[in-house]
mmCIF file of C-alpha atoms in Angstrom:
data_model
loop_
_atom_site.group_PDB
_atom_site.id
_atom_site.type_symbol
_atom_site.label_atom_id
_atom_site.label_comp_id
_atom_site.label_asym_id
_atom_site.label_seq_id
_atom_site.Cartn_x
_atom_site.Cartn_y
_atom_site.Cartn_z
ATOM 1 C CA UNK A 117 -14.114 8.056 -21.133
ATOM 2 C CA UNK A 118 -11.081 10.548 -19.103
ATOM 3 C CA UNK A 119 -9.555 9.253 -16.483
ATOM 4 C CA UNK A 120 -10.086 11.470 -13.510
ATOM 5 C CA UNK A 121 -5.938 12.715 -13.965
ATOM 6 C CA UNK A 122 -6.610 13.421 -17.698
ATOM 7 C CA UNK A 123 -9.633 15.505 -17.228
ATOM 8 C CA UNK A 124 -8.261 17.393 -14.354
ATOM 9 C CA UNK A 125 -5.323 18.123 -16.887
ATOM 10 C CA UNK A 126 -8.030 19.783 -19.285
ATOM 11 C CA UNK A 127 -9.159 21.752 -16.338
ATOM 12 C CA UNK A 128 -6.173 23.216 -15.917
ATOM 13 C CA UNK A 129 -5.184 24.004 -19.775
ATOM 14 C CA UNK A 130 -8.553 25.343 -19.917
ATOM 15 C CA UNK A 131 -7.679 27.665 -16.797
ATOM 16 C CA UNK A 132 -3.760 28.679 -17.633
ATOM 17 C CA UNK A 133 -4.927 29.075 -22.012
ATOM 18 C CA UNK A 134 -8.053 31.851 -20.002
ATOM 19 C CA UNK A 135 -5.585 33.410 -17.723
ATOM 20 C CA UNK A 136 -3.117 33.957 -20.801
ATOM 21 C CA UNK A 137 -5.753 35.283 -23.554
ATOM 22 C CA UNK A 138 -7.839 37.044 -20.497
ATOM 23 C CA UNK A 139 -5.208 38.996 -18.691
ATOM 24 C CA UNK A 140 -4.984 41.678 -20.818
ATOM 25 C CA UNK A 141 -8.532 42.498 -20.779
ATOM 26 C CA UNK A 142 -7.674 43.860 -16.999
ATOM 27 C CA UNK A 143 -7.173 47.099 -17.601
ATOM 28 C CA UNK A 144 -8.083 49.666 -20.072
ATOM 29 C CA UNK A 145 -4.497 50.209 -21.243
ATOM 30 C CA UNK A 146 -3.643 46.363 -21.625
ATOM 31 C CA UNK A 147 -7.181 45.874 -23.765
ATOM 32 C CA UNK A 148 -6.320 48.761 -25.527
ATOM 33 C CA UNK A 149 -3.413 46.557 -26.948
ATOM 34 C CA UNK A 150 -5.766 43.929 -27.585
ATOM 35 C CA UNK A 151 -8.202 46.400 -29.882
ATOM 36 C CA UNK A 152 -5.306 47.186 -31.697
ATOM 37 C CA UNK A 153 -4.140 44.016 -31.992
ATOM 38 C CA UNK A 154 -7.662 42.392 -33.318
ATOM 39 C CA UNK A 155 -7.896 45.344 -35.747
ATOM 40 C CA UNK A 156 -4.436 44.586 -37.277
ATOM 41 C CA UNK A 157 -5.438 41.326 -37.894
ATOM 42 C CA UNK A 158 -8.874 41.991 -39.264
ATOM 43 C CA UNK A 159 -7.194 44.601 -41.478
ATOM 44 C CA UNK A 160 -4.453 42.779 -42.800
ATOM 45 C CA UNK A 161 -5.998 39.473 -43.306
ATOM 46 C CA UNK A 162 -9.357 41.939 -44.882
ATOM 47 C CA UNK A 163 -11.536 39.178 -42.883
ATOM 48 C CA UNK A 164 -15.573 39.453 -42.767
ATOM 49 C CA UNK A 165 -16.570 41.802 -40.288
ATOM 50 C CA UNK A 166 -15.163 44.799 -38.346
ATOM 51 C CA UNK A 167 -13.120 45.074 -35.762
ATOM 52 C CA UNK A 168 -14.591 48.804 -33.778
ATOM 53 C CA UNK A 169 -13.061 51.400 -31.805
ATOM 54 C CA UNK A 170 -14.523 50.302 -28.585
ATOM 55 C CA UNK A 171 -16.121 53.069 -26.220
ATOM 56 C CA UNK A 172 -15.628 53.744 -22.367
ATOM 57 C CA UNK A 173 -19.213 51.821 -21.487
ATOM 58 C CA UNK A 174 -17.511 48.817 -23.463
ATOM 59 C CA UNK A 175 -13.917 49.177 -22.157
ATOM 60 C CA UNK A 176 -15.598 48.938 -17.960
ATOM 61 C CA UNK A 177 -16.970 46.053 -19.149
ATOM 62 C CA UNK A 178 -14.172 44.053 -20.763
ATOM 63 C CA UNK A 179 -12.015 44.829 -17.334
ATOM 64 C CA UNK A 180 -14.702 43.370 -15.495
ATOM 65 C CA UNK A 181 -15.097 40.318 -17.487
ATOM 66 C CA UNK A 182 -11.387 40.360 -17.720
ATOM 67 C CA UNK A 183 -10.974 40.416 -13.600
ATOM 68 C CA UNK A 184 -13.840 37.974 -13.227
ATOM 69 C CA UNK A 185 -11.999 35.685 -15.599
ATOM 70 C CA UNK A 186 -8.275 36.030 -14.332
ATOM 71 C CA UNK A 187 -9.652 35.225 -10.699
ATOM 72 C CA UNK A 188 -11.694 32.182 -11.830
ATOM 73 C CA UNK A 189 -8.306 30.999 -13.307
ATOM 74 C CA UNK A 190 -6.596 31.363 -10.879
ATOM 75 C CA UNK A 191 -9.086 29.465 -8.225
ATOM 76 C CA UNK A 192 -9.159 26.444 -11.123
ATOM 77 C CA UNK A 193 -5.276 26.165 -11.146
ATOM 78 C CA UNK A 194 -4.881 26.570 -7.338
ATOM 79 C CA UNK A 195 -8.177 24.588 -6.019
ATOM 80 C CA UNK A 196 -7.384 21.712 -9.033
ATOM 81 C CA UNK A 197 -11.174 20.489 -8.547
ATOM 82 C CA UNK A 198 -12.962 18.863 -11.205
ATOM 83 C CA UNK A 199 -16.310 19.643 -10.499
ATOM 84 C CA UNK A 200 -14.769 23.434 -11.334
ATOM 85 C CA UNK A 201 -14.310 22.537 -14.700
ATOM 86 C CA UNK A 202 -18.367 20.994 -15.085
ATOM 87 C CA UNK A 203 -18.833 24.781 -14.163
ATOM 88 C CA UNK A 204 -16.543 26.108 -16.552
ATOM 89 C CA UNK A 205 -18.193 24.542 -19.532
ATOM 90 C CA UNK A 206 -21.393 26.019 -19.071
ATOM 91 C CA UNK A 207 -19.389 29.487 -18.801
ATOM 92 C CA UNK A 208 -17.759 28.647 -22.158
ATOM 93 C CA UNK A 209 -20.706 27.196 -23.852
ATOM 94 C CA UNK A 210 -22.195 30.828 -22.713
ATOM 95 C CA UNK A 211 -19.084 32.480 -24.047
ATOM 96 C CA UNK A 212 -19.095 30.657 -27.240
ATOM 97 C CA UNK A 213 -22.769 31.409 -27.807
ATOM 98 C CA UNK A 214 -22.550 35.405 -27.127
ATOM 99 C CA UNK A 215 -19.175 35.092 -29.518
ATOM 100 C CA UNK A 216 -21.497 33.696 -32.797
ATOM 101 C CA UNK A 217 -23.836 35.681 -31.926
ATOM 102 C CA UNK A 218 -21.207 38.612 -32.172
ATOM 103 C CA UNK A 219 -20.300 37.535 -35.646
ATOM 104 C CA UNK A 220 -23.263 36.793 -36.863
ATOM 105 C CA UNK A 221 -23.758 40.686 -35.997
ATOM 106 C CA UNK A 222 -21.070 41.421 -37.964
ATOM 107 C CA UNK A 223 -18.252 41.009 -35.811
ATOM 108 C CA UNK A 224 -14.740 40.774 -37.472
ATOM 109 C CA UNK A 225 -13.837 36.945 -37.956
ATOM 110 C CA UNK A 226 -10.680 37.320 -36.320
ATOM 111 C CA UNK A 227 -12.313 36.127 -32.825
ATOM 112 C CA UNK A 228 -12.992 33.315 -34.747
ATOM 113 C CA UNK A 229 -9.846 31.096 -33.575
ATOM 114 C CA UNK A 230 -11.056 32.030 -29.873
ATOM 115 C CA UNK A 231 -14.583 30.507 -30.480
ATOM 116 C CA UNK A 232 -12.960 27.300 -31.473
ATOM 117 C CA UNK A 233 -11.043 26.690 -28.192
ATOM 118 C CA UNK A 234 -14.046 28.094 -26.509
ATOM 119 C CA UNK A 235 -16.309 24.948 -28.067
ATOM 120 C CA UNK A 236 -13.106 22.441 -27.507
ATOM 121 C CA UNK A 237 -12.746 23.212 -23.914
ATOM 122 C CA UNK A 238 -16.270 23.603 -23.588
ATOM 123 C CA UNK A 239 -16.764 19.866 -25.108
ATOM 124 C CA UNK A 240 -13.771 18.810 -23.430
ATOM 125 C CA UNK A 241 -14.889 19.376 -20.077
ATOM 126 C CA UNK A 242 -18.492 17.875 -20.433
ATOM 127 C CA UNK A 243 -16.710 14.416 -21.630
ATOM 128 C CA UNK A 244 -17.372 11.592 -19.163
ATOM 129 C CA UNK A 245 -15.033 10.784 -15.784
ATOM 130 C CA UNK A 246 -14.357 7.267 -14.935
ATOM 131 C CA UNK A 247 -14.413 6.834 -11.274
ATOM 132 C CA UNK A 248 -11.099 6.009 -9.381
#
């Protein structure tokens, strides 16, 4: 069982380790980097998978999940609630799930570390609170 200082801790790795990995999915030229940088790993570690060219439709969409996800940071690291982080494990437990369902579709494995810390936090921030 977390003390309520120790799990508001998690809360807030969980929240700076999204706004690190998530900011570059803002805009279309930042995820571009991102693409490229997925495909060089896919290609040079020749991992399971492939890592796509994506198109427009898919490009709008990671911006948008990328804005939702910077401002939800953001609110966790400034509002320092815990109930927040109740909330975002059910967001990462959905995350986690669309991401194996993604490889089992034959996305490249090199999202692969990201669905680990997705579970991690996701477990981490369903763990039990004592009470002060």
């Amino acid at each position: 069982m977390l003390d309520a200082k120790r799990y508001l801790d998690i809360v807030r790795a969980s929240a700076l380790y999204d706004l690190v990995v998530t900011l570059p999915f803002l805009t279309p030229w930042s995820f571009g980097l991102v693409v490229a940088l997925i495909a060089g790993v896919d290609s040079g570690l020749n991992l399971p998978g492939d890592a796509l060219d994506p198109e427009m439709t898919t490009v709008l969409f990671a911006n948008l999940m990328g804005a939702v996800v910077v401002v939800w940071s953001v609110a966790r690291l400034h509002l320092g609630l815990a109930v927040l982080g109740r909330y975002d494990g059910v967001a990462r437990l959905l995350f986690a799930t669309w991401q194996i369902n993604a490889l089992l579709n034959g996305m490249s494995w090199a999202i692969l570390p990201l669905l680990v810390v997705e579970i991690g936090f996701g477990i981490a921030q369903f763990l039990p609170v004592r009470r002060a």
